[in-house]
PDB file of C-alpha atoms in Angstrom:
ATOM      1  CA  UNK A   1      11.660  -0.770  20.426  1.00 85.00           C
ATOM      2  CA  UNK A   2      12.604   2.602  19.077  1.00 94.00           C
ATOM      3  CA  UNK A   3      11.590   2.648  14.909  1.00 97.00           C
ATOM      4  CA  UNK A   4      13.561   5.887  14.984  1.00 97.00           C
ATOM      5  CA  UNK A   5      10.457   7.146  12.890  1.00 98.00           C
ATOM      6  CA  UNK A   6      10.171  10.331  15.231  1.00 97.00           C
ATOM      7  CA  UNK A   7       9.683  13.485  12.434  1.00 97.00           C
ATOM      8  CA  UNK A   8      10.256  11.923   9.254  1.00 98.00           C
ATOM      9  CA  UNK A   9       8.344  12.376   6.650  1.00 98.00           C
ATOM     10  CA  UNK A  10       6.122   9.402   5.472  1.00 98.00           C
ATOM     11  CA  UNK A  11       3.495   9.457   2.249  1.00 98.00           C
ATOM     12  CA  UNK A  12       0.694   6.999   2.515  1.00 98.00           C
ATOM     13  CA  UNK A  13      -1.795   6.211  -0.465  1.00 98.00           C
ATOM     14  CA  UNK A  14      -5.718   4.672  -0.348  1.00 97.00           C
ATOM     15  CA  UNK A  15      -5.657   6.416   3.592  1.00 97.00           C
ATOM     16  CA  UNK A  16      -9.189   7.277   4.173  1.00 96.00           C
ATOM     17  CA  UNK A  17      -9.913   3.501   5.039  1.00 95.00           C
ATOM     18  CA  UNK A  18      -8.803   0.578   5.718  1.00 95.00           C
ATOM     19  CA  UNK A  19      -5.015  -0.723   5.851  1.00 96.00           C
ATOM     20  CA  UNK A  20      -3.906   2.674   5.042  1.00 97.00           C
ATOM     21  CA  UNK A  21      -5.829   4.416   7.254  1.00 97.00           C
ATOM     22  CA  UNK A  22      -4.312   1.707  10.100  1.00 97.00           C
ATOM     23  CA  UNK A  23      -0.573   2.493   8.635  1.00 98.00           C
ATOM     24  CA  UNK A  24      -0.947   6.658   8.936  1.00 98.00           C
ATOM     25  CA  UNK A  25      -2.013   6.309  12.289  1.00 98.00           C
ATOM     26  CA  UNK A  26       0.264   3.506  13.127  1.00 98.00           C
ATOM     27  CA  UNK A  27       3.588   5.755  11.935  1.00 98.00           C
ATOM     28  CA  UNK A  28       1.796   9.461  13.426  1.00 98.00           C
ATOM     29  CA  UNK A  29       2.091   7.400  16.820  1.00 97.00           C
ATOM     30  CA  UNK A  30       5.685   6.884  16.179  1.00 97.00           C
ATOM     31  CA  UNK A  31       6.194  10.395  16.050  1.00 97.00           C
ATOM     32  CA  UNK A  32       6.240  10.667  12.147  1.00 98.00           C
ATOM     33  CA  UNK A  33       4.952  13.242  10.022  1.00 98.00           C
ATOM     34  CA  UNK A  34       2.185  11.497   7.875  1.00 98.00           C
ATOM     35  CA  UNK A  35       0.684  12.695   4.451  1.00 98.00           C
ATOM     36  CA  UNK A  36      -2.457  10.724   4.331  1.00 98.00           C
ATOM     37  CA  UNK A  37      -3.394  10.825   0.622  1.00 98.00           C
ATOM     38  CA  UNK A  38      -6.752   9.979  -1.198  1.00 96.00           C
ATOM     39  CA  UNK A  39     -10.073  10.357  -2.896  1.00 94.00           C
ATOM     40  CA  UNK A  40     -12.587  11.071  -0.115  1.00 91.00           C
ATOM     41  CA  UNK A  41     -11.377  14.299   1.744  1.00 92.00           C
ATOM     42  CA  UNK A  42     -14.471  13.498   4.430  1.00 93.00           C
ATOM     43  CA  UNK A  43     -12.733  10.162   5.263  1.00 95.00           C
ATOM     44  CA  UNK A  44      -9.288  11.773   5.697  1.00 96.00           C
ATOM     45  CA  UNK A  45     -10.357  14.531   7.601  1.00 96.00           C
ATOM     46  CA  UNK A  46     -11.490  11.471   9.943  1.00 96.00           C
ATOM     47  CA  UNK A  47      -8.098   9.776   9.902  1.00 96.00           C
ATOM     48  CA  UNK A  48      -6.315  13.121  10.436  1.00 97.00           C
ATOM     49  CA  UNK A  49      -8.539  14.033  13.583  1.00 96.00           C
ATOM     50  CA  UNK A  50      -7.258  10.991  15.336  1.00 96.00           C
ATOM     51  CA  UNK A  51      -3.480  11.683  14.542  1.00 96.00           C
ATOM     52  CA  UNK A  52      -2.595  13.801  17.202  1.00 95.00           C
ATOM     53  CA  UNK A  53      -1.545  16.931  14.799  1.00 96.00           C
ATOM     54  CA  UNK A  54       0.892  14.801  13.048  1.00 97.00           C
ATOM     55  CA  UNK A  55      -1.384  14.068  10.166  1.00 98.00           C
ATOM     56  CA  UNK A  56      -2.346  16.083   7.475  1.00 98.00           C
ATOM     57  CA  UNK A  57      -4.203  15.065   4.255  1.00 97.00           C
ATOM     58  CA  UNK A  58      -4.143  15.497   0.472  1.00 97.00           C
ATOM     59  CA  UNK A  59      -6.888  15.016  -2.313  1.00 97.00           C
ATOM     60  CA  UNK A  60      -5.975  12.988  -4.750  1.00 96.00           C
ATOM     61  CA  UNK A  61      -7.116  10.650  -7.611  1.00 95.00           C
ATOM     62  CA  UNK A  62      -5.045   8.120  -8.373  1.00 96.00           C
ATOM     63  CA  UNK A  63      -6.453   7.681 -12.050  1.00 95.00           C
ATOM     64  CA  UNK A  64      -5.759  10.862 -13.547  1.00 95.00           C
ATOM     65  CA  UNK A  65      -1.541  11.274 -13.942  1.00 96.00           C
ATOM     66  CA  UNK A  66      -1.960  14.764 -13.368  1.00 96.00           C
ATOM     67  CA  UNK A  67      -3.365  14.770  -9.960  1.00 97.00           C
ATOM     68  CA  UNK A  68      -0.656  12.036  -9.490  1.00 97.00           C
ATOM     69  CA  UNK A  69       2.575  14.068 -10.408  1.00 97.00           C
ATOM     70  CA  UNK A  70       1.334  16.765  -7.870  1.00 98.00           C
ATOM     71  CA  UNK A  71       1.375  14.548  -4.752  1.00 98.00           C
ATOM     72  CA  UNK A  72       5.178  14.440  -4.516  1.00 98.00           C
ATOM     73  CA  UNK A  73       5.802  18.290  -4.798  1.00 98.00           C
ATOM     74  CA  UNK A  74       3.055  18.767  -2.267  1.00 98.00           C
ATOM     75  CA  UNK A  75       4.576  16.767   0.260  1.00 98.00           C
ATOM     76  CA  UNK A  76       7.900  18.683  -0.243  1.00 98.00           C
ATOM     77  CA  UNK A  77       6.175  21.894  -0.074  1.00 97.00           C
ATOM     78  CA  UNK A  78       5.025  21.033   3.027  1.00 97.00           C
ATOM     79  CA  UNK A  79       7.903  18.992   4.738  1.00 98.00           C
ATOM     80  CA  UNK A  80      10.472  19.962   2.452  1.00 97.00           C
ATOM     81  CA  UNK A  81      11.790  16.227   2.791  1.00 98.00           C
ATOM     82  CA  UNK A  82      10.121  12.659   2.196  1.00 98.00           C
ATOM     83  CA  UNK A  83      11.623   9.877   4.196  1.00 98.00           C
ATOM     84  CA  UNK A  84       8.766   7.142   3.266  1.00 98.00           C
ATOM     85  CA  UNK A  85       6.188   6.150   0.775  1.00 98.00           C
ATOM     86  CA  UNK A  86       3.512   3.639   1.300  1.00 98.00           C
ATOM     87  CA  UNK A  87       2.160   2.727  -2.322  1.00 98.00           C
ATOM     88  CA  UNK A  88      -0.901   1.096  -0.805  1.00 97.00           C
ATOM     89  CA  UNK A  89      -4.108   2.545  -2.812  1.00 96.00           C
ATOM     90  CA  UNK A  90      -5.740   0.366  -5.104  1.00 95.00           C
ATOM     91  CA  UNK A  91      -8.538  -0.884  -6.640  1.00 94.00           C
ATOM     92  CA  UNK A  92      -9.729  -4.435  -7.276  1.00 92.00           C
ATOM     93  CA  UNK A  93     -12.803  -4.645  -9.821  1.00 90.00           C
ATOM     94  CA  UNK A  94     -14.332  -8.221  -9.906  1.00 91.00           C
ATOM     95  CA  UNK A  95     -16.063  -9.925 -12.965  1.00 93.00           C
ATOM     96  CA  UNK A  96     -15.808 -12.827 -16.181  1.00 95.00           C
ATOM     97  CA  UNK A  97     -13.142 -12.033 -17.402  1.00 94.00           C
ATOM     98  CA  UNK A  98     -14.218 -12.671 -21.199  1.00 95.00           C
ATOM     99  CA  UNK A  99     -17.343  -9.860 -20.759  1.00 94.00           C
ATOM    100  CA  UNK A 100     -15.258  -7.493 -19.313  1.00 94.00           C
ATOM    101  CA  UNK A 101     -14.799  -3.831 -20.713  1.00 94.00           C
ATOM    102  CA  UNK A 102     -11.104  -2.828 -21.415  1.00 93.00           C
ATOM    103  CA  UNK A 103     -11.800   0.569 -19.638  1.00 95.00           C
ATOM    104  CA  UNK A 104     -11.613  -2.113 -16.326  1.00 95.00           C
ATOM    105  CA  UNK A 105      -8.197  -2.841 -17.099  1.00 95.00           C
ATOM    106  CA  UNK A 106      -7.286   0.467 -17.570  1.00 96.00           C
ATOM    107  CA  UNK A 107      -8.544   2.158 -14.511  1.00 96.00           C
ATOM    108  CA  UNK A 108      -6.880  -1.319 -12.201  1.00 96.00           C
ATOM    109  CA  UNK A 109      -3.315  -0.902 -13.948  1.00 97.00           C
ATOM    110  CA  UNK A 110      -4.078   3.113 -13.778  1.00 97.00           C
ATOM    111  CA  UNK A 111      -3.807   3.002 -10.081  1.00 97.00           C
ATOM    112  CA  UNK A 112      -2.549   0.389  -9.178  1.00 98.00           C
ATOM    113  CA  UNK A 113       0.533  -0.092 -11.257  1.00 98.00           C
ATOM    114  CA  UNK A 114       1.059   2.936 -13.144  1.00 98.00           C
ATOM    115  CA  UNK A 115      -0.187   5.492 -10.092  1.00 98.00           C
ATOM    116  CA  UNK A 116       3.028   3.512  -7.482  1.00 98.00           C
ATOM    117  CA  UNK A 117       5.418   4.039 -10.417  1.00 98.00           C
ATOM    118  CA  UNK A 118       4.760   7.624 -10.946  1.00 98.00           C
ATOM    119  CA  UNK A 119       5.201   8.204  -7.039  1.00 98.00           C
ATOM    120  CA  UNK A 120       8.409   5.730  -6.445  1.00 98.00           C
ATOM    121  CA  UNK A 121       9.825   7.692  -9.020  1.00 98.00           C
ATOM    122  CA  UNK A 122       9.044  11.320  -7.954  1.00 98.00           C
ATOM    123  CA  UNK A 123       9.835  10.089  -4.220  1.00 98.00           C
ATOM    124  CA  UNK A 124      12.735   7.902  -4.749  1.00 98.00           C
ATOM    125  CA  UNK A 125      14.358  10.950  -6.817  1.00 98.00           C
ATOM    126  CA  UNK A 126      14.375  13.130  -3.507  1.00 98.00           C
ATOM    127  CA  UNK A 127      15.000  10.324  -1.476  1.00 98.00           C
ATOM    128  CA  UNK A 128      18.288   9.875  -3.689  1.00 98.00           C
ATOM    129  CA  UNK A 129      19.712  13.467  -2.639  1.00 98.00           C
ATOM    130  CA  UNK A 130      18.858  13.031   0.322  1.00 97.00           C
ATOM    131  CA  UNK A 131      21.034  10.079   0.874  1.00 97.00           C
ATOM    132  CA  UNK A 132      18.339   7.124   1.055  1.00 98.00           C
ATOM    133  CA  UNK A 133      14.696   6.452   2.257  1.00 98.00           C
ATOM    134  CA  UNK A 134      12.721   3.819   1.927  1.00 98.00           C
ATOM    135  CA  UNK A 135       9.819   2.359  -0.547  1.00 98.00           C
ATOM    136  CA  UNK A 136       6.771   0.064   0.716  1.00 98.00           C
ATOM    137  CA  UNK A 137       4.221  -1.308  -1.988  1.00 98.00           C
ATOM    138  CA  UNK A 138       1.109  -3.126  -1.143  1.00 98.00           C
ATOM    139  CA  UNK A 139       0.358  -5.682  -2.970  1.00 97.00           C
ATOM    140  CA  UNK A 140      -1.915  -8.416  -2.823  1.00 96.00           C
ATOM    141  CA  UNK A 141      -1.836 -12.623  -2.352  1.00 95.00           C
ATOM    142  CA  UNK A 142      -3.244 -12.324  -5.499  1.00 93.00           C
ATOM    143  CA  UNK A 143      -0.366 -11.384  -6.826  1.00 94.00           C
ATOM    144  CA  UNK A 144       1.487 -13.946  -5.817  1.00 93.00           C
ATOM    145  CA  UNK A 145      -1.091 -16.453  -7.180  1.00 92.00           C
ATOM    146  CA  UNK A 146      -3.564 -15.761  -9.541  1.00 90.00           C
ATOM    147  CA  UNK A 147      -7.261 -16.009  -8.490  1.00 90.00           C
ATOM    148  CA  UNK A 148     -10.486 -16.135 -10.408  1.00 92.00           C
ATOM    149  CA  UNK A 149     -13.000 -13.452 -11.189  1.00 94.00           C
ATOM    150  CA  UNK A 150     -10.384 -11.112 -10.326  1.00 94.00           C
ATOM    151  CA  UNK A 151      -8.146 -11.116 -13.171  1.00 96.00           C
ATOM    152  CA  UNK A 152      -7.294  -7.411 -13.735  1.00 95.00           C
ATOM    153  CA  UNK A 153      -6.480  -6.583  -9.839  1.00 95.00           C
ATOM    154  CA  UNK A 154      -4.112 -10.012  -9.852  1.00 96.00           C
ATOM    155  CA  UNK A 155      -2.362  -8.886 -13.186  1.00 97.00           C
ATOM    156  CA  UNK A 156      -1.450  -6.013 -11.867  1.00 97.00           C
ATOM    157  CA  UNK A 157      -0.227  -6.657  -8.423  1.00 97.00           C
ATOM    158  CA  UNK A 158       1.924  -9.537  -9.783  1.00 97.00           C
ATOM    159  CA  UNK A 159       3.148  -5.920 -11.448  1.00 97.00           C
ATOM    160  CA  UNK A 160       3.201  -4.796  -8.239  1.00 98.00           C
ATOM    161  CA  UNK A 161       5.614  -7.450  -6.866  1.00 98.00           C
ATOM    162  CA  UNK A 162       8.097  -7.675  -9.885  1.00 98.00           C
ATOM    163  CA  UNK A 163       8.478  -3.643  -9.671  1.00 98.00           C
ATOM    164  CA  UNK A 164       9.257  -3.866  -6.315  1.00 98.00           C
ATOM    165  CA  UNK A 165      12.222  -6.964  -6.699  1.00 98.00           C
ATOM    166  CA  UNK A 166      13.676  -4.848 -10.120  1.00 98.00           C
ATOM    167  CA  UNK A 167      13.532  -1.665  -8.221  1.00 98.00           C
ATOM    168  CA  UNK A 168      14.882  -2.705  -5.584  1.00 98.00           C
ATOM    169  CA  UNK A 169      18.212  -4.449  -7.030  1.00 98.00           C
ATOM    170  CA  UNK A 170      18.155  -0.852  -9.044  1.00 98.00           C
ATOM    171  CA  UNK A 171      18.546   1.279  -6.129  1.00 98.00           C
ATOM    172  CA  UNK A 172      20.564  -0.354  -3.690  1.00 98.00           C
ATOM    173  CA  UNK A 173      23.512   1.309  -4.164  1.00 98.00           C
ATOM    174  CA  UNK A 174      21.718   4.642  -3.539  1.00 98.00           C
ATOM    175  CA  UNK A 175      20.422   3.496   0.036  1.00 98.00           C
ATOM    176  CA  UNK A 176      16.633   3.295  -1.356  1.00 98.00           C
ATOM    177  CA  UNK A 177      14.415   0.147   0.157  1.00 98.00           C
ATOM    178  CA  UNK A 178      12.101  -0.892  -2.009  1.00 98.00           C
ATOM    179  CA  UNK A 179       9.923  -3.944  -0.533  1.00 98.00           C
ATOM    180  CA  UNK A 180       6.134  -5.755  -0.553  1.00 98.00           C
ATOM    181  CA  UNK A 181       3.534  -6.115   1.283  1.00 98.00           C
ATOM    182  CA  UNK A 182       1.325  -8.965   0.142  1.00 97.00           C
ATOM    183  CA  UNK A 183      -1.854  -9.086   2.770  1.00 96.00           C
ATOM    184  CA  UNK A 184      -4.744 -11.955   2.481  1.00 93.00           C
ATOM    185  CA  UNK A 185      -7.950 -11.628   4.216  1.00 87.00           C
ATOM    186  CA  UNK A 186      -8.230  -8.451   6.397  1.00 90.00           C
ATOM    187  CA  UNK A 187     -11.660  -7.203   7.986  1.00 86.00           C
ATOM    188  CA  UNK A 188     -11.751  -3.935   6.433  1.00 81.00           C
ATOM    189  CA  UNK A 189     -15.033  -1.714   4.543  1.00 79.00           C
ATOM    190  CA  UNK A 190     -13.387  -3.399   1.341  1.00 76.00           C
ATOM    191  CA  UNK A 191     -14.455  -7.016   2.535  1.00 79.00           C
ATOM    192  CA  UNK A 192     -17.994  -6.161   4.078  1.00 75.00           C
ATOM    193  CA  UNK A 193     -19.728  -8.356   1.856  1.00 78.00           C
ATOM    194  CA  UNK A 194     -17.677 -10.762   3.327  1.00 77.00           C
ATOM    195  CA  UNK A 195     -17.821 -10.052   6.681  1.00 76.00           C
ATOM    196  CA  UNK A 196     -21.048  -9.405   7.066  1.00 80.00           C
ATOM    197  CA  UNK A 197     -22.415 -12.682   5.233  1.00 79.00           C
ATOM    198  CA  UNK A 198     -22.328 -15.838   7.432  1.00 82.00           C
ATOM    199  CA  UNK A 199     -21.908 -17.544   4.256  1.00 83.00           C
ATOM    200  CA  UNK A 200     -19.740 -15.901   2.274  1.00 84.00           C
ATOM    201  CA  UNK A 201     -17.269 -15.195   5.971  1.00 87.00           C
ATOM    202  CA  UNK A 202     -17.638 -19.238   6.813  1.00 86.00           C
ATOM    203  CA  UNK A 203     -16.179 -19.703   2.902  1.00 85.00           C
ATOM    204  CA  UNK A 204     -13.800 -17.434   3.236  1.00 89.00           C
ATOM    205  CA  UNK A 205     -12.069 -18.431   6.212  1.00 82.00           C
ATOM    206  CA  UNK A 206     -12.316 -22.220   6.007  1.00 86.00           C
ATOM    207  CA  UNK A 207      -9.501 -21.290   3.063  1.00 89.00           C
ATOM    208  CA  UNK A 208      -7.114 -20.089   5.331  1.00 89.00           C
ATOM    209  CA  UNK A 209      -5.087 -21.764   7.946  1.00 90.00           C
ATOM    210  CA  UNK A 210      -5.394 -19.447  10.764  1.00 91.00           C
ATOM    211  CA  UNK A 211      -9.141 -19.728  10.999  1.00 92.00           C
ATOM    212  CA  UNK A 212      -9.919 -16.091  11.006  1.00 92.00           C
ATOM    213  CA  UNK A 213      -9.665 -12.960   9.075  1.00 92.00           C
ATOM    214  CA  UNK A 214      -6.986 -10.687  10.215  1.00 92.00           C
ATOM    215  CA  UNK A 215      -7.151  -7.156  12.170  1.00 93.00           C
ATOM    216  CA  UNK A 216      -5.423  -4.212  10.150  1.00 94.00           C
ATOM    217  CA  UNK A 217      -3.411  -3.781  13.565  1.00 94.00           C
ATOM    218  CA  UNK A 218      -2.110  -7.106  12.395  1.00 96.00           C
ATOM    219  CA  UNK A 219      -0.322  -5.925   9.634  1.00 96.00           C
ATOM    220  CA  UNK A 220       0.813  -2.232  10.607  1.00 96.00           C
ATOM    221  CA  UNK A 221       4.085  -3.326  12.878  1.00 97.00           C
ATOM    222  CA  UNK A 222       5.692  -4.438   9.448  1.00 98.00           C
ATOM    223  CA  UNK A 223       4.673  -1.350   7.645  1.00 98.00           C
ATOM    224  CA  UNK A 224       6.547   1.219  10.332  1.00 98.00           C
ATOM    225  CA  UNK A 225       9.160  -1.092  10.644  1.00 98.00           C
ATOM    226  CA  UNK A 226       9.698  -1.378   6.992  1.00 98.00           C
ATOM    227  CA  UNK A 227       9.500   2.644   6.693  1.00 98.00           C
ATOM    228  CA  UNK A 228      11.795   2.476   9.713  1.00 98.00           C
ATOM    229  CA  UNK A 229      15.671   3.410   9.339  1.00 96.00           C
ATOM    230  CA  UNK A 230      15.719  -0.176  11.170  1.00 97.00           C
ATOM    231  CA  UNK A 231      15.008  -1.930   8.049  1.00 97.00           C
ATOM    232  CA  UNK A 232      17.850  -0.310   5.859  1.00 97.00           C
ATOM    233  CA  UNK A 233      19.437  -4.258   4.798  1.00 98.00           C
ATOM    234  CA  UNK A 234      16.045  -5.229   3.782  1.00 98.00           C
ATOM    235  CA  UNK A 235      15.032  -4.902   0.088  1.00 98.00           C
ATOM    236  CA  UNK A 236      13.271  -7.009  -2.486  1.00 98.00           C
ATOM    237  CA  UNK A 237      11.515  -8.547  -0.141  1.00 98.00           C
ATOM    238  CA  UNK A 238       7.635  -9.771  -0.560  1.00 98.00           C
ATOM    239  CA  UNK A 239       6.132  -9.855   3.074  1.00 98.00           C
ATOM    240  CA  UNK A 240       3.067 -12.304   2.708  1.00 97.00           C
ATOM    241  CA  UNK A 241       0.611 -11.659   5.242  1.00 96.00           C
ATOM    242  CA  UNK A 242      -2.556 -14.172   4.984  1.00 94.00           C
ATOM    243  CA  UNK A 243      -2.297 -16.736   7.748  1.00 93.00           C
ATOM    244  CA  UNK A 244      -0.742 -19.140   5.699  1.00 93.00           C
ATOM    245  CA  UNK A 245      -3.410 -19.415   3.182  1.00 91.00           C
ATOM    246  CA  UNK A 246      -0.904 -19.075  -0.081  1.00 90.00           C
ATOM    247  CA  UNK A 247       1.470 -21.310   1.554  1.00 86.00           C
ATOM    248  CA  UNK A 248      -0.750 -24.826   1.217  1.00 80.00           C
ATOM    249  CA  UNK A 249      -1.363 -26.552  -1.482  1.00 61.00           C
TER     250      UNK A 249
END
């Protein structure tokens, strides 16, 4: 099938690593032009080697609003359009909740609430006079259900999820898609000391239906298709990706 992604323009967030590493080189394949923005310039250089030209990457840190409000403008100086944003970098410090330090808090809800609404804004304005585009936040399972020991990363995804349902309703009348992605358990650098404890990996997947942890390749067909023009009657929507393991009781 045709995603009639060929040379649009497509931002993606956290994509040294990881999911959104998977998703730029996912949507370069479909012939889109991919910012791959993020912290570790060594790590994107990576990603953008194996793009086939149709990658190129910008420094940023997610934390500091500054360095935030010059992502959009970059990508139009470059493209001079933005058809897609993937709001998919994030952080997710664990700990007691009671001994934690509010500076926790505000680094988690620094990127990964307030960082998204900064760029849905700056994006969605250009997307507007353009005459649509489309919006894709990553969320978590934890935000659909709270989980222990992780109390500041599932606050703010549940954030996550109600932005994306509000902003959605908001601009659907301008031809902006605004949707979620909520993935579980994905073998990725972020779960290593999962993966590569027997212990901790049996744990972990005897909680989820499937049996497994998933493949990042696993969740990067709904990502270009929800960037896609192919998608334009879908919005609000919260994509749970987890093998079923929020689903049971």
């Amino acid at each position: 099938m045709d995603l009639q992604l060929r040379d649009t323009v497509v931002l993606v967030t956290g994509a040294s690593r990881g999911l959104g590493a998977a998703m730029a080189l996912a949507l370069a394949r479909e012939g889109a032009h991919v910012v791959a923005a993020a912290r570790s310039v060594d790590s994107l250089a990576a990603v953008a080697a194996d793009g086939g030209g149709r990658i190129t990457t910008l420094e940023a840190d997610l934390r500091d609003e500054s360095s935030v409000a010059g992502v959009v403008p970059a990508v139009l100086e470059r493209h001079g359009r933005i058809d897609g944003l993937i709001n998919n970098a994030g952080i997710a410090p664990a700990g007691k909740f009671a001994t934690q330090d509010p500076a926790i808090w505000k680094d988690a809800l620094a990127v990964n609430v307030v960082a998204p609404m900064l760029l849905a804004q700056a994006a969605g304005v250009r997307m507007i006079e353009q005459g649509g585009g489309r919006i894709v936040n990553v969320a978590s399972t934890t935000g659909v259900r709270g989980k222990p020991y992780l109390v500041p990363y599932s606050t703010s995804k549940g954030a996550v999820v109600r932005f994306t349902e509000a902003l959605a309703a908001e601009w659907a009348p301008k031809n902006v898609q605004v949707n979620c992605i909520a993935p579980g358990a994905f073998v990725t650098e972020a779960q290593k000391a999962v993966t590569e404890s027997p212990e901790l990996h049996a744990k972990r997947i005897a909680k989820i239906p499937a049996g497994r942890m998933a493949d990042p390749a696993e969740l990067v067909p709904l990502a270009c298709l929800l960037v896609s023009p192919l998608s334009s009657f879908t919005t609000g929507a919260i994509f749970v990706v987890d093998g079923g393991e929020s689903g049971k009781l």
